[in-house]
CSV table of C-alpha atoms in Angstrom, one decimal:
chain,number,residue,atom,x,y,z
A,414,UNK,CA,-40.2,29.9,-11.8
A,415,UNK,CA,-37.4,32.8,-12.6
A,416,UNK,CA,-35.8,31.6,-15.6
A,417,UNK,CA,-32.6,29.5,-14.8
A,418,UNK,CA,-29.0,30.3,-16.0
A,419,UNK,CA,-27.9,28.0,-19.1
A,420,UNK,CA,-25.4,25.4,-17.6
A,421,UNK,CA,-22.1,25.8,-18.7
A,422,UNK,CA,-19.8,23.5,-19.3
A,423,UNK,CA,-16.5,23.7,-18.4
A,424,UNK,CA,-14.8,22.5,-21.3
A,425,UNK,CA,-16.6,22.0,-25.1
A,426,UNK,CA,-14.4,19.2,-25.0
A,427,UNK,CA,-16.9,17.4,-23.0
A,428,UNK,CA,-15.9,14.4,-20.3
A,429,UNK,CA,-13.5,11.7,-20.7
A,430,UNK,CA,-11.1,13.8,-22.9
A,431,UNK,CA,-7.9,12.2,-22.8
A,432,UNK,CA,-5.5,14.4,-20.9
A,433,UNK,CA,-2.6,15.5,-23.4
A,434,UNK,CA,0.0,14.1,-22.2
A,435,UNK,CA,-1.4,10.7,-22.4
A,436,UNK,CA,-0.1,8.6,-25.2
A,437,UNK,CA,-1.3,9.0,-28.9
A,438,UNK,CA,-3.4,6.6,-30.6
A,439,UNK,CA,-4.6,6.4,-34.3
A,440,UNK,CA,-8.2,4.4,-34.8
A,441,UNK,CA,-9.0,1.8,-37.2
A,442,UNK,CA,-11.0,4.6,-39.5
A,443,UNK,CA,-7.9,7.0,-39.1
A,444,UNK,CA,-5.0,7.5,-42.3
A,445,UNK,CA,-2.0,9.9,-42.0
A,446,UNK,CA,-0.6,10.5,-45.1
A,447,UNK,CA,2.9,11.8,-44.1
A,448,UNK,CA,5.2,11.6,-40.9
A,449,UNK,CA,4.6,11.0,-37.5
A,450,UNK,CA,7.3,12.4,-34.7
A,451,UNK,CA,6.7,11.7,-31.0
A,452,UNK,CA,8.8,11.8,-28.0
A,453,UNK,CA,6.5,9.3,-26.3
A,454,UNK,CA,4.5,6.3,-27.1
A,455,UNK,CA,2.7,5.7,-30.1
A,456,UNK,CA,-0.4,3.5,-30.7
A,457,UNK,CA,-2.1,2.7,-34.2
A,458,UNK,CA,-4.7,0.7,-35.3
A,459,UNK,CA,-4.7,2.7,-38.8
A,460,UNK,CA,-3.3,3.2,-41.5
A,461,UNK,CA,0.4,5.8,-41.7
A,462,UNK,CA,1.8,6.2,-45.3
A,463,UNK,CA,5.2,7.8,-44.4
A,464,UNK,CA,8.1,7.3,-41.6
A,465,UNK,CA,7.5,7.5,-37.8
A,466,UNK,CA,9.8,8.7,-35.4
A,467,UNK,CA,9.3,7.6,-31.6
A,468,UNK,CA,10.2,6.1,-28.3
A,469,UNK,CA,7.9,3.4,-28.4
A,470,UNK,CA,5.5,2.2,-31.1
A,471,UNK,CA,2.8,-0.2,-31.2
A,472,UNK,CA,1.4,-1.2,-34.2
A,473,UNK,CA,-1.7,-3.5,-33.6
A,474,UNK,CA,-3.6,-5.5,-35.8
A,475,UNK,CA,-5.6,-4.0,-38.9
A,476,UNK,CA,-2.4,-1.3,-38.6
A,477,UNK,CA,-0.9,-0.8,-41.5
A,478,UNK,CA,2.7,1.3,-42.1
A,479,UNK,CA,4.1,2.0,-45.7
A,480,UNK,CA,6.8,3.3,-44.2
A,481,UNK,CA,9.9,3.6,-41.8
A,482,UNK,CA,9.7,2.8,-38.2
A,483,UNK,CA,12.6,4.1,-35.6
A,484,UNK,CA,12.0,3.4,-31.9
A,485,UNK,CA,13.8,2.6,-28.8
A,486,UNK,CA,11.1,0.0,-29.0
A,487,UNK,CA,8.7,-1.1,-31.5
A,488,UNK,CA,5.9,-4.0,-31.3
A,489,UNK,CA,4.4,-5.3,-34.3
A,490,UNK,CA,1.2,-7.0,-34.2
A,491,UNK,CA,0.5,-5.5,-37.8
A,492,UNK,CA,1.5,-4.8,-41.2
A,493,UNK,CA,4.7,-3.2,-42.2
A,494,UNK,CA,6.5,-2.3,-45.4
A,495,UNK,CA,9.1,-1.0,-45.3
A,496,UNK,CA,11.9,-0.9,-42.2
A,497,UNK,CA,12.0,-1.1,-39.0
A,498,UNK,CA,15.3,0.7,-37.0
A,499,UNK,CA,14.4,-0.1,-33.4
A,500,UNK,CA,16.8,-1.3,-30.3
A,501,UNK,CA,14.3,-3.8,-29.2
A,502,UNK,CA,11.6,-5.3,-32.0
A,503,UNK,CA,8.7,-7.7,-30.6
A,504,UNK,CA,6.6,-9.2,-33.5
A,505,UNK,CA,3.7,-10.8,-32.2
A,506,UNK,CA,1.5,-13.4,-34.4
A,507,UNK,CA,-0.8,-12.3,-37.3
A,508,UNK,CA,2.1,-9.2,-38.0
A,509,UNK,CA,2.9,-9.1,-41.6
A,510,UNK,CA,6.7,-7.8,-42.3
A,511,UNK,CA,7.9,-6.9,-45.9
A,512,UNK,CA,11.3,-5.1,-45.9
A,513,UNK,CA,14.6,-4.8,-43.4
A,514,UNK,CA,14.3,-4.8,-39.3
A,515,UNK,CA,17.2,-3.5,-38.0
A,516,UNK,CA,17.2,-4.4,-34.4
A,517,UNK,CA,19.7,-5.2,-31.1
A,518,UNK,CA,17.2,-7.6,-29.9
A,519,UNK,CA,14.1,-9.5,-31.6
A,520,UNK,CA,11.6,-11.4,-30.7
A,521,UNK,CA,9.3,-13.3,-33.0
A,522,UNK,CA,6.0,-14.9,-32.2
A,523,UNK,CA,4.9,-17.8,-33.8
A,524,UNK,CA,2.5,-17.5,-36.6
A,525,UNK,CA,4.0,-14.1,-38.0
A,526,UNK,CA,4.3,-13.8,-41.8
A,527,UNK,CA,8.0,-12.6,-42.6
A,528,UNK,CA,9.8,-11.5,-45.6
A,529,UNK,CA,12.6,-9.3,-44.1
A,530,UNK,CA,16.3,-9.3,-43.3
A,531,UNK,CA,16.9,-9.3,-39.6
A,532,UNK,CA,20.3,-7.6,-39.7
A,533,UNK,CA,21.7,-7.2,-35.8
A,534,UNK,CA,23.3,-4.3,-35.4
A,535,UNK,CA,25.6,-2.9,-32.0
A,536,UNK,CA,23.5,-1.0,-28.8
A,537,UNK,CA,25.2,2.4,-29.8
A,538,UNK,CA,24.0,2.2,-33.3
A,539,UNK,CA,20.6,3.1,-32.2
A,540,UNK,CA,21.9,6.3,-29.7
A,541,UNK,CA,22.2,7.6,-33.7
A,542,UNK,CA,18.6,6.8,-34.8
A,543,UNK,CA,17.6,10.5,-34.6
A,544,UNK,CA,20.4,12.1,-36.4
A,545,UNK,CA,19.6,9.6,-39.6
A,546,UNK,CA,16.5,10.7,-39.5
A,547,UNK,CA,18.0,14.7,-39.7
A,548,UNK,CA,19.8,13.2,-42.7
A,549,UNK,CA,16.6,11.4,-44.0
A,550,UNK,CA,14.6,14.8,-43.5
B,862,UNK,CA,15.3,-37.8,7.3
B,863,UNK,CA,18.1,-37.6,4.8
B,864,UNK,CA,15.4,-38.3,2.2
B,865,UNK,CA,13.1,-36.0,3.3
B,866,UNK,CA,15.6,-32.9,3.4
B,867,UNK,CA,16.3,-33.8,-0.5
B,868,UNK,CA,13.0,-34.2,-1.4
B,869,UNK,CA,12.6,-30.4,0.0
B,870,UNK,CA,15.9,-29.3,-1.6
B,871,UNK,CA,14.1,-30.6,-4.8
B,872,UNK,CA,10.8,-29.1,-4.6
B,873,UNK,CA,13.3,-25.8,-3.7
B,874,UNK,CA,15.0,-26.3,-6.9
B,875,UNK,CA,11.9,-26.7,-8.9
B,876,UNK,CA,10.2,-23.2,-6.8
B,877,UNK,CA,13.2,-21.5,-8.4
B,878,UNK,CA,13.3,-23.2,-11.9
B,879,UNK,CA,9.3,-21.9,-12.1
B,880,UNK,CA,10.1,-18.3,-11.1
B,881,UNK,CA,13.4,-18.4,-13.7
B,882,UNK,CA,11.0,-19.4,-16.5
B,883,UNK,CA,7.9,-16.7,-15.7
B,884,UNK,CA,10.2,-13.8,-15.5
B,885,UNK,CA,10.4,-13.2,-19.1
B,886,UNK,CA,6.8,-12.9,-19.2
B,887,UNK,CA,7.0,-9.7,-17.7
B,888,UNK,CA,7.0,-7.8,-21.2
B,889,UNK,CA,4.4,-9.8,-21.9
B,890,UNK,CA,2.3,-8.9,-19.1
B,891,UNK,CA,2.9,-4.9,-19.6
B,892,UNK,CA,2.0,-5.9,-23.3
B,893,UNK,CA,-1.4,-7.4,-22.1
B,894,UNK,CA,-1.9,-3.6,-19.7
B,895,UNK,CA,-1.8,-1.5,-22.5
B,896,UNK,CA,-3.6,-3.5,-24.5
B,897,UNK,CA,-6.6,-3.2,-22.0
B,898,UNK,CA,-5.6,1.1,-21.7
B,899,UNK,CA,-6.4,0.8,-25.6
B,900,UNK,CA,-9.3,-1.6,-26.4
B,901,UNK,CA,-8.8,-3.7,-29.6
B,902,UNK,CA,-11.0,-1.0,-31.7
B,903,UNK,CA,-10.8,2.1,-30.1
B,904,UNK,CA,-13.2,4.9,-30.8
B,905,UNK,CA,-11.4,8.1,-31.4
B,906,UNK,CA,-7.9,9.0,-32.6
B,907,UNK,CA,-5.3,11.2,-30.2
B,908,UNK,CA,-2.9,13.3,-31.3
B,909,UNK,CA,-0.9,13.6,-27.9
B,910,UNK,CA,0.6,16.7,-26.7
B,911,UNK,CA,3.9,14.9,-28.1
B,912,UNK,CA,3.0,13.6,-31.1
B,913,UNK,CA,3.9,16.1,-34.6
B,914,UNK,CA,2.3,15.7,-37.7
B,915,UNK,CA,3.6,16.7,-41.4
B,916,UNK,CA,1.2,15.6,-43.6
B,917,UNK,CA,-2.4,15.1,-43.9
B,918,UNK,CA,-4.5,13.4,-41.5
B,919,UNK,CA,-7.7,11.7,-42.0
B,920,UNK,CA,-10.4,9.9,-40.1
B,921,UNK,CA,-13.3,8.6,-40.7
B,922,UNK,CA,-14.8,9.3,-37.2
B,923,UNK,CA,-13.2,11.2,-34.5
B,924,UNK,CA,-10.6,13.4,-34.0
B,925,UNK,CA,-8.5,14.8,-31.3
B,926,UNK,CA,-5.7,16.7,-31.5
B,927,UNK,CA,-3.5,18.0,-28.8
B,928,UNK,CA,-0.2,18.3,-30.3
B,929,UNK,CA,1.2,19.7,-34.0
B,930,UNK,CA,0.0,19.2,-36.9
B,931,UNK,CA,1.4,20.5,-40.5
B,932,UNK,CA,-1.0,19.5,-42.6
B,933,UNK,CA,-4.6,19.3,-43.7
B,934,UNK,CA,-6.7,17.4,-41.1
B,935,UNK,CA,-10.5,16.0,-42.1
B,936,UNK,CA,-12.3,13.7,-40.1
B,937,UNK,CA,-16.5,13.5,-39.0
B,938,UNK,CA,-15.7,15.4,-35.6
B,939,UNK,CA,-12.3,16.8,-35.0
B,940,UNK,CA,-11.4,18.9,-31.6
B,941,UNK,CA,-8.5,20.6,-31.2
B,942,UNK,CA,-7.7,21.2,-27.8
B,943,UNK,CA,-5.9,24.1,-25.9
B,944,UNK,CA,-2.3,23.8,-26.1
B,945,UNK,CA,-2.5,22.0,-30.3
B,946,UNK,CA,-1.5,24.0,-33.4
B,947,UNK,CA,-2.6,23.5,-36.7
B,948,UNK,CA,-0.9,24.7,-39.7
B,949,UNK,CA,-3.6,23.8,-42.3
B,950,UNK,CA,-7.1,23.7,-42.8
B,951,UNK,CA,-9.7,21.5,-40.8
B,952,UNK,CA,-12.4,20.0,-42.2
B,953,UNK,CA,-15.3,18.0,-41.0
B,954,UNK,CA,-18.8,17.8,-40.0
B,955,UNK,CA,-18.6,19.3,-36.7
B,956,UNK,CA,-15.5,21.1,-35.3
B,957,UNK,CA,-14.4,22.3,-32.1
B,958,UNK,CA,-11.4,24.8,-31.4
B,959,UNK,CA,-9.8,25.2,-28.5
B,960,UNK,CA,-6.0,25.7,-29.5
B,961,UNK,CA,-4.2,27.7,-32.2
B,962,UNK,CA,-5.3,27.0,-35.9
B,963,UNK,CA,-3.7,28.5,-38.9
B,964,UNK,CA,-5.9,28.3,-42.0
B,965,UNK,CA,-9.0,27.4,-43.0
B,966,UNK,CA,-12.0,25.7,-41.1
B,967,UNK,CA,-14.5,24.4,-42.8
B,968,UNK,CA,-17.6,22.4,-41.0
B,969,UNK,CA,-21.1,21.9,-41.1
B,970,UNK,CA,-20.9,23.3,-36.9
B,971,UNK,CA,-18.1,25.4,-35.6
B,972,UNK,CA,-17.8,25.4,-32.2
B,973,UNK,CA,-14.4,27.9,-31.1
B,974,UNK,CA,-13.5,28.0,-27.5
B,975,UNK,CA,-12.5,31.2,-25.5
B,976,UNK,CA,-8.8,30.0,-25.5
B,977,UNK,CA,-9.0,29.7,-29.3
B,978,UNK,CA,-6.6,31.1,-31.3
B,979,UNK,CA,-7.7,31.0,-35.4
B,980,UNK,CA,-6.3,32.6,-38.1
B,981,UNK,CA,-8.2,31.9,-41.6
B,982,UNK,CA,-11.4,31.8,-43.2
B,983,UNK,CA,-14.3,29.7,-41.3
B,984,UNK,CA,-17.2,28.0,-43.9
B,985,UNK,CA,-19.5,26.8,-41.7
B,986,UNK,CA,-24.0,26.5,-41.1
B,987,UNK,CA,-23.7,27.3,-37.9
B,988,UNK,CA,-21.3,29.1,-36.2
B,989,UNK,CA,-20.4,29.7,-32.2
B,990,UNK,CA,-17.8,31.8,-30.8
B,991,UNK,CA,-16.9,32.0,-26.8
B,992,UNK,CA,-15.6,35.4,-25.5
B,993,UNK,CA,-12.4,36.2,-25.1
B,994,UNK,CA,-11.6,33.7,-28.3
B,995,UNK,CA,-8.9,35.4,-31.1
B,996,UNK,CA,-10.9,35.2,-34.8
B,997,UNK,CA,-9.2,36.6,-37.4
B,998,UNK,CA,-10.3,35.9,-40.9
B,999,UNK,CA,-13.7,35.4,-42.7
B,1000,UNK,CA,-16.6,34.4,-41.6
B,1001,UNK,CA,-19.1,33.0,-43.9
B,1002,UNK,CA,-22.3,30.7,-44.1
B,1003,UNK,CA,-22.5,28.1,-46.7
B,1004,UNK,CA,-20.5,24.5,-45.6
B,1005,UNK,CA,-20.6,22.2,-48.9
B,1006,UNK,CA,-21.9,24.9,-51.3
B,1007,UNK,CA,-18.7,26.3,-52.7
B,1008,UNK,CA,-15.7,24.7,-54.3
B,1009,UNK,CA,-15.5,21.9,-51.1
B,1010,UNK,CA,-13.3,19.3,-50.2
B,1011,UNK,CA,-14.7,16.1,-51.3
B,1012,UNK,CA,-13.0,12.7,-51.0
B,1013,UNK,CA,-9.8,11.8,-50.1
B,1014,UNK,CA,-6.4,13.8,-49.9
B,1015,UNK,CA,-4.1,13.3,-52.5
B,1016,UNK,CA,-1.3,11.4,-51.7
B,1017,UNK,CA,1.8,13.9,-51.5
B,1018,UNK,CA,4.9,13.4,-53.8
B,1019,UNK,CA,7.3,10.9,-51.8
B,1020,UNK,CA,10.1,12.8,-49.7
B,1021,UNK,CA,13.3,13.6,-51.1
B,1022,UNK,CA,16.0,11.7,-49.0
B,1023,UNK,CA,15.5,8.2,-49.2
B,1024,UNK,CA,16.7,6.8,-45.7
B,1025,UNK,CA,18.1,3.4,-47.2
B,1026,UNK,CA,21.0,5.1,-48.4
B,1027,UNK,CA,21.9,6.6,-44.8
B,1028,UNK,CA,21.6,2.8,-43.9
B,1029,UNK,CA,23.3,1.6,-46.1
B,1030,UNK,CA,26.4,4.4,-45.5
B,1031,UNK,CA,26.4,3.8,-42.1
B,1032,UNK,CA,26.8,0.0,-42.3
B,1033,UNK,CA,29.9,0.6,-44.3
C-alpha cells in the first residue's frame, strides 16, 4: 500500500460557501457598530448601531437598527430607532418603529407598533438619497 | 338563454374581480420567497462583495466576508474570502484568510490560503500558510497570553454630522 497523497480541498472555505455577489446577511448573533453601505440587498437579523445605505434593506424579526436606513426599498419586521428614508416602505406585523419614515409609498401591517411620523415625499426626493448621505459624511 | 348568458357574464366579472384582488399579493409573494432564501435563523453572517462596513463587526458565531470592512472584526470563525478587503484587526478562534487584510490577525487557529495578502502581525496557536500567500508581518505564537482582545468593542464616538439637519434643510 503506497502512501496516499493528501487530498487537497479546492478552497479552505469548504462547501456551501456563499457566492461573493449573493445578498449580504447579518445573522442574529452579529452586531455592527458602524455604518453599512451596499449597492445591493441587505438582510438583517442582528443588531446595527449606525447608519445603513443599500438598494434594498430587509430587517427581520429580532433585528434591531439604531440609526438611519436609506434605501430604495425598506422592509421592516424588526425594531428601528431612527429614520427610514425609502421610496417604498413596508412595515410588517411585529415591527417596532421609533422615529420618522420618509416615504413615497408605505404599507403598514396590522399589529405593528409605531411611534413615528410618516412624512410623504415626491418620488424625486429619493433620487437624492446618496447626496444626503455624502453631506452626512 | 338570455338568463344563462347573463349568469356566465356574471361569473366572468367575478373572475376578473378576484384577479384584481390577487395582484397586490405579488410583492408579498416575493417577500415570502426571500424569506425562504434566508430562513428565520441564518447560521452565519455574510458580508457580500457589494457591501462595505465602516466600523466594528462582531459575531458570536461565524462570519464570512467577501466585501470591504474598515474596522475591527471579531467572531468565532472568521473567513475572509478572495476579493475581500479588510483594514483593521481580525480576532477569532479560527481565522481563515483568502483575501486582503491590512492589520493584526489574532486567533487560535490561523489558516492563510494561497490567494491571501496580509500585512500585519499574526498572533496564533497554530498557523498554516499555503504556498503563494503574501504574508508581511511578525508571526508569533501566544494567542490569549498577551494583551489580548477580550470583551466587546467599545462603542465609537457618534458621527459628527447630523443627517437630521440635512433632511430638515431639504424639506425647507
